[in-house]
XYZ file of C-alpha atoms in Angstrom:
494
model
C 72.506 95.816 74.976
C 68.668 95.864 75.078
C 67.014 92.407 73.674
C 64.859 92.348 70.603
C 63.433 88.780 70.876
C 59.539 88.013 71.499
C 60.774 86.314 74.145
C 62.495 88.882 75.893
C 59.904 91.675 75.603
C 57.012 88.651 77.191
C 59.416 88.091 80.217
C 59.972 91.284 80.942
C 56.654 92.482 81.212
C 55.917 89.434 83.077
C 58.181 90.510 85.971
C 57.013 93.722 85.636
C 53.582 92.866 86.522
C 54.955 91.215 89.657
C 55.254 92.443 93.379
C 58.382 94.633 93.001
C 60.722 93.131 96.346
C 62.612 95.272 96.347
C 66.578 95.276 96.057
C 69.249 93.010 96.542
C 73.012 93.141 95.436
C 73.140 89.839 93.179
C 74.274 88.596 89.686
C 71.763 88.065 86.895
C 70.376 85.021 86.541
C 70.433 82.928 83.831
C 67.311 83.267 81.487
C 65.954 79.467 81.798
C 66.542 79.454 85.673
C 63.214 78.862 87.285
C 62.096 81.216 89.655
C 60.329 79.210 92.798
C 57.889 81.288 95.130
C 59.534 83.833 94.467
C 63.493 82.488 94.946
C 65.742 80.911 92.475
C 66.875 77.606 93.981
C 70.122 77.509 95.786
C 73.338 75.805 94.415
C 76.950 74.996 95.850
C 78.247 76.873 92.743
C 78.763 80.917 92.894
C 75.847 82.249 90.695
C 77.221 83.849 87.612
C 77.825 87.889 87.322
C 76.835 89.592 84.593
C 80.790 89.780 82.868
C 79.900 92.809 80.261
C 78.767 95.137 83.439
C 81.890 93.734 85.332
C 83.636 95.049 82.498
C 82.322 98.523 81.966
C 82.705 98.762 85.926
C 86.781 97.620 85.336
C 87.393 99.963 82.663
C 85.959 102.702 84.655
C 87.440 102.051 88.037
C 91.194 102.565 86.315
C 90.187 105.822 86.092
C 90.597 107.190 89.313
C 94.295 105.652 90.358
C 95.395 106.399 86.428
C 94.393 110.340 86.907
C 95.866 109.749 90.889
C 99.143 108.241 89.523
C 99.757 109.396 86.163
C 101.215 113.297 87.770
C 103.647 111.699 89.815
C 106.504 111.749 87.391
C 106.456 114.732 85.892
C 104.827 117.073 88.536
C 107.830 118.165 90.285
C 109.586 119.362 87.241
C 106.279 120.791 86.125
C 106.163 123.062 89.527
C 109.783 123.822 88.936
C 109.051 125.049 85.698
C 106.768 127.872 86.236
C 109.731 129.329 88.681
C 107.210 130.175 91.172
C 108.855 127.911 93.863
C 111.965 127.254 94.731
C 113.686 124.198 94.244
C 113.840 123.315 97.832
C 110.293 123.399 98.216
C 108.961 121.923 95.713
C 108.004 118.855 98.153
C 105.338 121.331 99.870
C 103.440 122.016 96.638
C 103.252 118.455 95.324
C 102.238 117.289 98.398
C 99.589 119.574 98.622
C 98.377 118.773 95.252
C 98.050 115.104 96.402
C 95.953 116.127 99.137
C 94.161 118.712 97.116
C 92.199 115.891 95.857
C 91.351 113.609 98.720
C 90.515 116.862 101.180
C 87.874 117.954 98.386
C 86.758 114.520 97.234
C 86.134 113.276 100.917
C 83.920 116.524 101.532
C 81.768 116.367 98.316
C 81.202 112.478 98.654
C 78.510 112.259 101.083
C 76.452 114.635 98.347
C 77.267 112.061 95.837
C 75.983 109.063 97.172
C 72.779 111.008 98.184
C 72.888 112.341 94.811
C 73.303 107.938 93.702
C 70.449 107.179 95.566
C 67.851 110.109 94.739
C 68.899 109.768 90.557
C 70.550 106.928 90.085
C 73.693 105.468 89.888
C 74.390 105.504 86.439
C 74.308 109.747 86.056
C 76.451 110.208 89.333
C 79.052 107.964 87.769
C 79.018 109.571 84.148
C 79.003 112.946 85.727
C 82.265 112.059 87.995
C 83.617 110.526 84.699
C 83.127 113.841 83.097
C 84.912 115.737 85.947
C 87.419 113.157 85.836
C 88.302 113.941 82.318
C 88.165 117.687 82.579
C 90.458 118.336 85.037
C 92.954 115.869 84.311
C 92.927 117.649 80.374
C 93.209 120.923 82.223
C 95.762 119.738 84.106
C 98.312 119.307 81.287
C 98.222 122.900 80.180
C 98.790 124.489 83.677
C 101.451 127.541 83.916
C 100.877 128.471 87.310
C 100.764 126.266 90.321
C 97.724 128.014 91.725
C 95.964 126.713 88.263
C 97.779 122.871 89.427
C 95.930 123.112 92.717
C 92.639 124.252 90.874
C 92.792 121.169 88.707
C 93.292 118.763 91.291
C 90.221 120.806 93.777
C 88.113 119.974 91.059
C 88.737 116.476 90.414
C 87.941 116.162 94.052
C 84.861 118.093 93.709
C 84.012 115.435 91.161
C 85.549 112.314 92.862
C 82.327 110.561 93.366
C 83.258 107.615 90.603
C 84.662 105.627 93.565
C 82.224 105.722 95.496
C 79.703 105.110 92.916
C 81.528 102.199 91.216
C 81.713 100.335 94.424
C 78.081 100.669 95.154
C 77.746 99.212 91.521
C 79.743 96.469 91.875
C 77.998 95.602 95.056
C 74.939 95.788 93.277
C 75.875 93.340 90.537
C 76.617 90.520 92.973
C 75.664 88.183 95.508
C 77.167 86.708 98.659
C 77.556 83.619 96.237
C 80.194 85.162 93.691
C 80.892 89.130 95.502
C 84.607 87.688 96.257
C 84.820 87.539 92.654
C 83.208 90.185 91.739
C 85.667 92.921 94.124
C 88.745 90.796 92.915
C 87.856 92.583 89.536
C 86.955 96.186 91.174
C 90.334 95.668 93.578
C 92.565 94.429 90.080
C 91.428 97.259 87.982
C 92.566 99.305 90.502
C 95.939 97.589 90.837
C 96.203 98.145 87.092
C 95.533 101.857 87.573
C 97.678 102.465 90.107
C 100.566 100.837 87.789
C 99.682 102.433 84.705
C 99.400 105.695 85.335
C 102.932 106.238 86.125
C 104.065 104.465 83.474
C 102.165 106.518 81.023
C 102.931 109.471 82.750
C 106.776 108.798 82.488
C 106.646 107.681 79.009
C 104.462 110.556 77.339
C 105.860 113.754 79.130
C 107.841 116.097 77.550
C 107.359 114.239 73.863
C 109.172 116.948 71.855
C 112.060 116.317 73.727
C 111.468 112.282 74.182
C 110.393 111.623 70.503
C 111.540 114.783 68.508
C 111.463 112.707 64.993
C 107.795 111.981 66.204
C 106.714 115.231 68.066
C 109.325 117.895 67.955
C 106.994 119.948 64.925
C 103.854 119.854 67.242
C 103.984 123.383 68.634
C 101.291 122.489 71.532
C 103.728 119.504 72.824
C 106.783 122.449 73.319
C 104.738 124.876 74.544
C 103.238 122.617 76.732
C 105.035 119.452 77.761
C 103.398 117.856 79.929
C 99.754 117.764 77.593
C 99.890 114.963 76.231
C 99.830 112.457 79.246
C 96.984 113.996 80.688
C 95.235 114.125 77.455
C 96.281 110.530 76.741
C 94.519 109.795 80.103
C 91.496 112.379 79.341
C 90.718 110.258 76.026
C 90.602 106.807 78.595
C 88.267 108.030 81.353
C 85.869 109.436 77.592
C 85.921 105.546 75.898
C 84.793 104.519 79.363
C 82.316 107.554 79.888
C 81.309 107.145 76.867
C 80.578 103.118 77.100
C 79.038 103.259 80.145
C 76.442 106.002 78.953
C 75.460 103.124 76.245
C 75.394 100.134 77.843
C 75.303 100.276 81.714
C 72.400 98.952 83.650
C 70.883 101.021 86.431
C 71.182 99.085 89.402
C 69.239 101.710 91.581
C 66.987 99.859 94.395
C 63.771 100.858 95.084
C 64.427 101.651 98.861
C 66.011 104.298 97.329
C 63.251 105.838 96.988
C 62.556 106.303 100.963
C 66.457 106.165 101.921
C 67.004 106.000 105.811
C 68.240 109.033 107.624
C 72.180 108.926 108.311
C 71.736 108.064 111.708
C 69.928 105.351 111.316
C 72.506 104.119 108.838
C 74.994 104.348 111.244
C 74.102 101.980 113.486
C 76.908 100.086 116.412
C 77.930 97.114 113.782
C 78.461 99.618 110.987
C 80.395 102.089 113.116
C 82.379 99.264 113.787
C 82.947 97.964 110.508
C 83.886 101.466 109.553
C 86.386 101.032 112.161
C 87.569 97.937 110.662
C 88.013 99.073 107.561
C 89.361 102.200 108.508
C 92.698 100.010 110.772
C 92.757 97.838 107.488
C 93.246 100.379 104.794
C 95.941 102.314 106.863
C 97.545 99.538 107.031
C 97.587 98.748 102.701
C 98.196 102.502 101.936
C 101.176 102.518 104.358
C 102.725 100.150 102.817
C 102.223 101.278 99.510
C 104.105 104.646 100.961
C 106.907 103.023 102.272
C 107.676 100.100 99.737
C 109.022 102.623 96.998
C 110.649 104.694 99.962
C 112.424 101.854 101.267
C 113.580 100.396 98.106
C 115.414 103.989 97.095
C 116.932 104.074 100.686
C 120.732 102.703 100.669
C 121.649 99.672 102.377
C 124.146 100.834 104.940
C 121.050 102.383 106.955
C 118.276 100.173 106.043
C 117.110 100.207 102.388
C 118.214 98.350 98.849
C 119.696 101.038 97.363
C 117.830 100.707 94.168
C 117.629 103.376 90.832
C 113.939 104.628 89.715
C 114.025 101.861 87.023
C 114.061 98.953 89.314
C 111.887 100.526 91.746
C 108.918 100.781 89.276
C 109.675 97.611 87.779
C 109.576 95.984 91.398
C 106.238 98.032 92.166
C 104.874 96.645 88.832
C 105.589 93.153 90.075
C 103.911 93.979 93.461
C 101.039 95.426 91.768
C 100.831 92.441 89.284
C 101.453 89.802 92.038
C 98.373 91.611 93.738
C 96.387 91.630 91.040
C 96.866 87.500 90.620
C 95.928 86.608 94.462
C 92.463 88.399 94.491
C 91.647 87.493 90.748
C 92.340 83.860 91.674
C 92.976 82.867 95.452
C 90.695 85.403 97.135
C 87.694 84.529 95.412
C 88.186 80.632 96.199
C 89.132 80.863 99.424
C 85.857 83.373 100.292
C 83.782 80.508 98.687
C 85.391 77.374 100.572
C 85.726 79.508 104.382
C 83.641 82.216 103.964
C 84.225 85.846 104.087
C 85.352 86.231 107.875
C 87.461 83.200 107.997
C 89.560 84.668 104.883
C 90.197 88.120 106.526
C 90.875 85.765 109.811
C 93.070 83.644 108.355
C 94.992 86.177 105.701
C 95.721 88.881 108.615
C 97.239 86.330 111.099
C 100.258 86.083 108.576
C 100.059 89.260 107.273
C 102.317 90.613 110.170
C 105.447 88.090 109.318
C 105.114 89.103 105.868
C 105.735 92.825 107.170
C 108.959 91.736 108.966
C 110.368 90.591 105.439
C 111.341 93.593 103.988
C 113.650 94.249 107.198
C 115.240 90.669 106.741
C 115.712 91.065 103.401
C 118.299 94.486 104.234
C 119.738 92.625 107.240
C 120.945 89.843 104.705
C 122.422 92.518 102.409
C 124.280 94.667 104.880
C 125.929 90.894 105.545
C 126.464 90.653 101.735
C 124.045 87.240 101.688
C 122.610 89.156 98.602
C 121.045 86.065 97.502
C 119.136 85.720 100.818
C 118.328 89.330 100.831
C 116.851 89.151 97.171
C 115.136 85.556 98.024
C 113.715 87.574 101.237
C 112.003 90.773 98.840
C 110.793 88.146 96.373
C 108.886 86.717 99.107
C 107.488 89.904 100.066
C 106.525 90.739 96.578
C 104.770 87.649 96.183
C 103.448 86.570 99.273
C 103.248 89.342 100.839
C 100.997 91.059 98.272
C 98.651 88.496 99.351
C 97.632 90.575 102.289
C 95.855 93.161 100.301
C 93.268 90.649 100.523
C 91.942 91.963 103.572
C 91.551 95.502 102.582
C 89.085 93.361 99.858
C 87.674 91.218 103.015
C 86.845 93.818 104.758
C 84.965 96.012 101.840
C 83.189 92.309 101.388
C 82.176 92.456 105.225
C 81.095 96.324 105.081
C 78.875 95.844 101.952
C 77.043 93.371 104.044
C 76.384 95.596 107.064
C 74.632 98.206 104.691
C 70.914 99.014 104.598
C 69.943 98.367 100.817
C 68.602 101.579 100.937
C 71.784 103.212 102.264
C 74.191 101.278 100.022
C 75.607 104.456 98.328
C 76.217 106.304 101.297
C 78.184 103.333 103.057
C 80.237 103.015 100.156
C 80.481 106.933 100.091
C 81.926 106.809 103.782
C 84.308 104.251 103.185
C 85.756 105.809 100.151
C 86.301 109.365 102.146
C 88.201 107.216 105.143
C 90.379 106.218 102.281
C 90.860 109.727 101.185
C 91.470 110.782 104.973
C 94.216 107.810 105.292
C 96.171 108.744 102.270
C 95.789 112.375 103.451
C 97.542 111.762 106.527
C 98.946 107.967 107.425
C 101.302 107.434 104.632
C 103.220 110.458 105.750
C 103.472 109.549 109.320
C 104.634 105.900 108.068
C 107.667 107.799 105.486
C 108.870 110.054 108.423
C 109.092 107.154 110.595
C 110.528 105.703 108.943
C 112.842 108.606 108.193
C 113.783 108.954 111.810
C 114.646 104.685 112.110
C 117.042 105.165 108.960
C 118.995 108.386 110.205
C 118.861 107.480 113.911
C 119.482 103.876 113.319
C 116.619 103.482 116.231
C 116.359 99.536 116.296
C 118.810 99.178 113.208
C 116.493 101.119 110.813
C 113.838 98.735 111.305
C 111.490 100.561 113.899
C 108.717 101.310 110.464
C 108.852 97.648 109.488
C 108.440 96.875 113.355
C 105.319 99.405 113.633
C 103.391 97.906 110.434
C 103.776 94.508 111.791
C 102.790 95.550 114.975
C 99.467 97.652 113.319
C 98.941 94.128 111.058
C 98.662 92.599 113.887
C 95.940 94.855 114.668
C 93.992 93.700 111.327
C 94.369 90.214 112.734
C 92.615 91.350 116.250
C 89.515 93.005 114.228
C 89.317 90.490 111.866
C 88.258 88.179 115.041
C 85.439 90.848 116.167
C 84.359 91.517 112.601
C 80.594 90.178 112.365
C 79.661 87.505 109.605
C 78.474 88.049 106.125
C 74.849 88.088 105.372
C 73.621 85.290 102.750
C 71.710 87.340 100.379
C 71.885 84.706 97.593
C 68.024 83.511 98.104
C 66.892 86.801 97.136
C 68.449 86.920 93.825
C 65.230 87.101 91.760
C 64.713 90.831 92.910
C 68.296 91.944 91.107
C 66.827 90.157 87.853
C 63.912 91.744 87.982
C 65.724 94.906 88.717
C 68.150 94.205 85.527
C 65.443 92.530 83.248
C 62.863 95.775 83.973
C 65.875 97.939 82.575
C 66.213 95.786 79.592
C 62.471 95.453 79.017
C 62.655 99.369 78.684
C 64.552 99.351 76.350
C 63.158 96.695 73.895
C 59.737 99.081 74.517
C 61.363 102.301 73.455
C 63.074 101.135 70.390
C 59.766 99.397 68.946
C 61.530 95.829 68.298
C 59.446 93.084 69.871
């Protein structure tokens, strides 16, 4: 991606020669945009990001839901296979394979983003790509469960992409256009999540799915279950691959002296970790329960719905996501601001929790039209709440040190692995215990979330306001342009 113009080379090495700033997380400038004293003159319009990094950053953020997600349909039978556990327990081992990953990933993370700041951003993340790939290929040829929990140990061990893509994101943006810029990061995650079941479904056990097609491939009956992961493994390579080519190192030179962790953790970041910690509960609960709940018959507070309509609903839900922080969330950070969004998004976020328990009171009355009028809402409106867990990664990006950027990020992605390590769980058995005890009609989960939404809406009023970073844009195009410059000088085209 390196330019070969005159032009290029001369304005590159003119930056060069200037007072390096230091770093700020902003979009690239346009290359006839006048730099004044030092700062590019501010407009009412978002500055423009860099779409080919967004991109690369996209493609490679799938990568950790799709390797997350793409196990869960096949994994049980998998474990059942090996006849190693019994039938009945068979629950036990997958979910300690799920938290395999997040225990390991949340301990090696803090190394990572040390590791991000001391090297660089762009070897961390093609190293955690490489792990990525590894043990999800590995994965696929298991015969032993012990091997199943090895596989997943190391794709924690090597669960720093995360971590790392968020802290590149963050660095490709400003406060002008970083609501667009995480509706991207937060979408490509959406279409992880959703994907990797799918594939997972539709690619396991080929000999047997698509005998005309696989049923001669020896490796596909010995091993069943290959061919996902390795459909998966050949993904997270394009990307690795891709990225090694053509992303920009975003590293900033207070890197170079990064603060001590205590001075990173200061009262307003502790608190934002706080924040962000109540408001990603909150999202991965539901995401636990949803499916639950849908699966759950009527009579005792469910919809009574088969595996087929359940991942076609979740698809919607994921898609419907997808559409409100590609589109709304980005608009409405621009016209109120960061802080009013989260303020505004989280004081309706706990009706739209109440919804899914209105829409099985309707259909225990038969009102089936209601009831289905009631989950559509949900599944479209509703989804419009994961715009805080976005809010609030906008508002904790702007507490961070720029020399501590990595490790922020780093923290927040291990309180995610610690919340889907414990919370979702606690949300299923409660919810358990409502349906088979009929405590509050098999509502009392529903009840709880709203209750804990209502919590988002509380810290969304304490959360502190966004930083404008936007006037010191020139020092990311420096940052950028130096990178290309290098480039152009290595290859010997002026």
């Amino acid at each position: 991606m390196g330019r070969t113009s005159r032009a290029s080379s001369d304005e590159t090495l003119i930056i060069r020669n200037g007072n390096n700033a230091g770093a700020n997380y902003g979009a690239t400038a346009h290359p006839g945009q006048d730099v004044e004293g030092g700062r590019l003159p501010k407009n009412d319009e978002p500055n423009p990001l860099d779409m080919g990094q967004i991109a690369l950053l996209s493609m490679a953020r799938i990568s950790e839901p799709l390797t997350f997600g793409i196990l869960f349909p096949f994994v049980q039978q998998m474990i059942v296979e090996t006849g190693e556990v019994e039938v009945e327990n068979v629950g036990y081992s997958v979910g300690f394979i799920e938290v395999a990953f997040s225990i390991t990933q949340c301990l090696s993370l803090l190394y990572w983003a040390r590791a991000a700041d001391k090297f660089g951003r762009k070897p961390v993340l093609i190293a955690s790509l490489f792990g990525a790939l590894a043990s999800t290929a590995l994965f696929g040829f298991c015969k032993h469960v012990w091997q199943m929990y090895a596989c997943r140990f190391l794709a924690g061990v090597f669960g720093g992409n995360a971590m790392v893509i968020r802290t590149l994101f963050t660095e490709n943006c400003d406060s002008t256009n970083q609501a667009k810029a995480f509706a991207y990061f937060a979408f490509a995650a959406n279409m992880g999540a959703v994907l990797g079941p799918t594939l997972g479904g539709y690619f396991a056990e080929p000999a047997k799915q698509w005998p005309k097609l696989f049923g001669h491939f020896q490796l596909f009956i010995q091993f069943p279950y290959a061919l996902p992961c390795l459909v998966c493994a050949v993904y997270i390579l394009v990307s690795m691959v891709l990225c090694s080519m053509y992303l920009k190192e975003t590293r900033p030179d207070e890197c170079d002296n990064p603060p001590p962790i205590k001075e990173v953790l200061t009262r307003k970041t502790i608190g934002m970790f706080g924040i962000f910690g109540w408001g990603v509960t909150v999202v991965f609960c539901v995401y636990a329960l949803f499916p639950l709940y849908l699966f759950t018959p009527v009579a005792i507070g469910g919809q009574s719905m088969s595996p087929p309509q359940i991942a076609s609903l979740g698809a919607a839900n994921g898609l419907c996501q997808g559409l409100w922080l590609l589109f709304a969330l980005p608009r409405f950070d621009r016209w109120l601001g960061t802080k009013k969004t989260f303020i505004i998004v989280s004081s309706v976020f706990p009706v739209f929790m109440l919804l899914p328990a209105v829409a099985n009171a309707f259909a225990r009355s038969d009102n089936w039209f209601l009831s289905k009028l009631s989950l559509a809402a949900f599944v479209t409106l509703g989804s419009s709440g994961n715009m805080t867990f976005t809010s609030v990664q906008l508002l904790l990006n702007s507490c961070a040190p720029p020399g501590a950027i990595a490790t922020v990020n780093g923290i927040a992605v291990a309180i995610c692995g610690i919340v889907k390590s414990f919370f979702p769980a606690v949300i299923n058995s409660i919810f358990a215990i409502s349906v088979s005890k009929q405590i509050l009609g098999g509502y009392l989960a529903w009840i709880v979330l709203s209750a804990m939404a209502a919590g988002t809406f509380v810290c969304a009023l304490y959360a502190p306001e966004a930083k404008d970073d936007s006037k010191d844009m020139d020092k990311n195009r420096r940052r950028v342009l130096e990178a290309e410059g290098e480039e152009v000088l290595e290859s010997g085209h002026f």
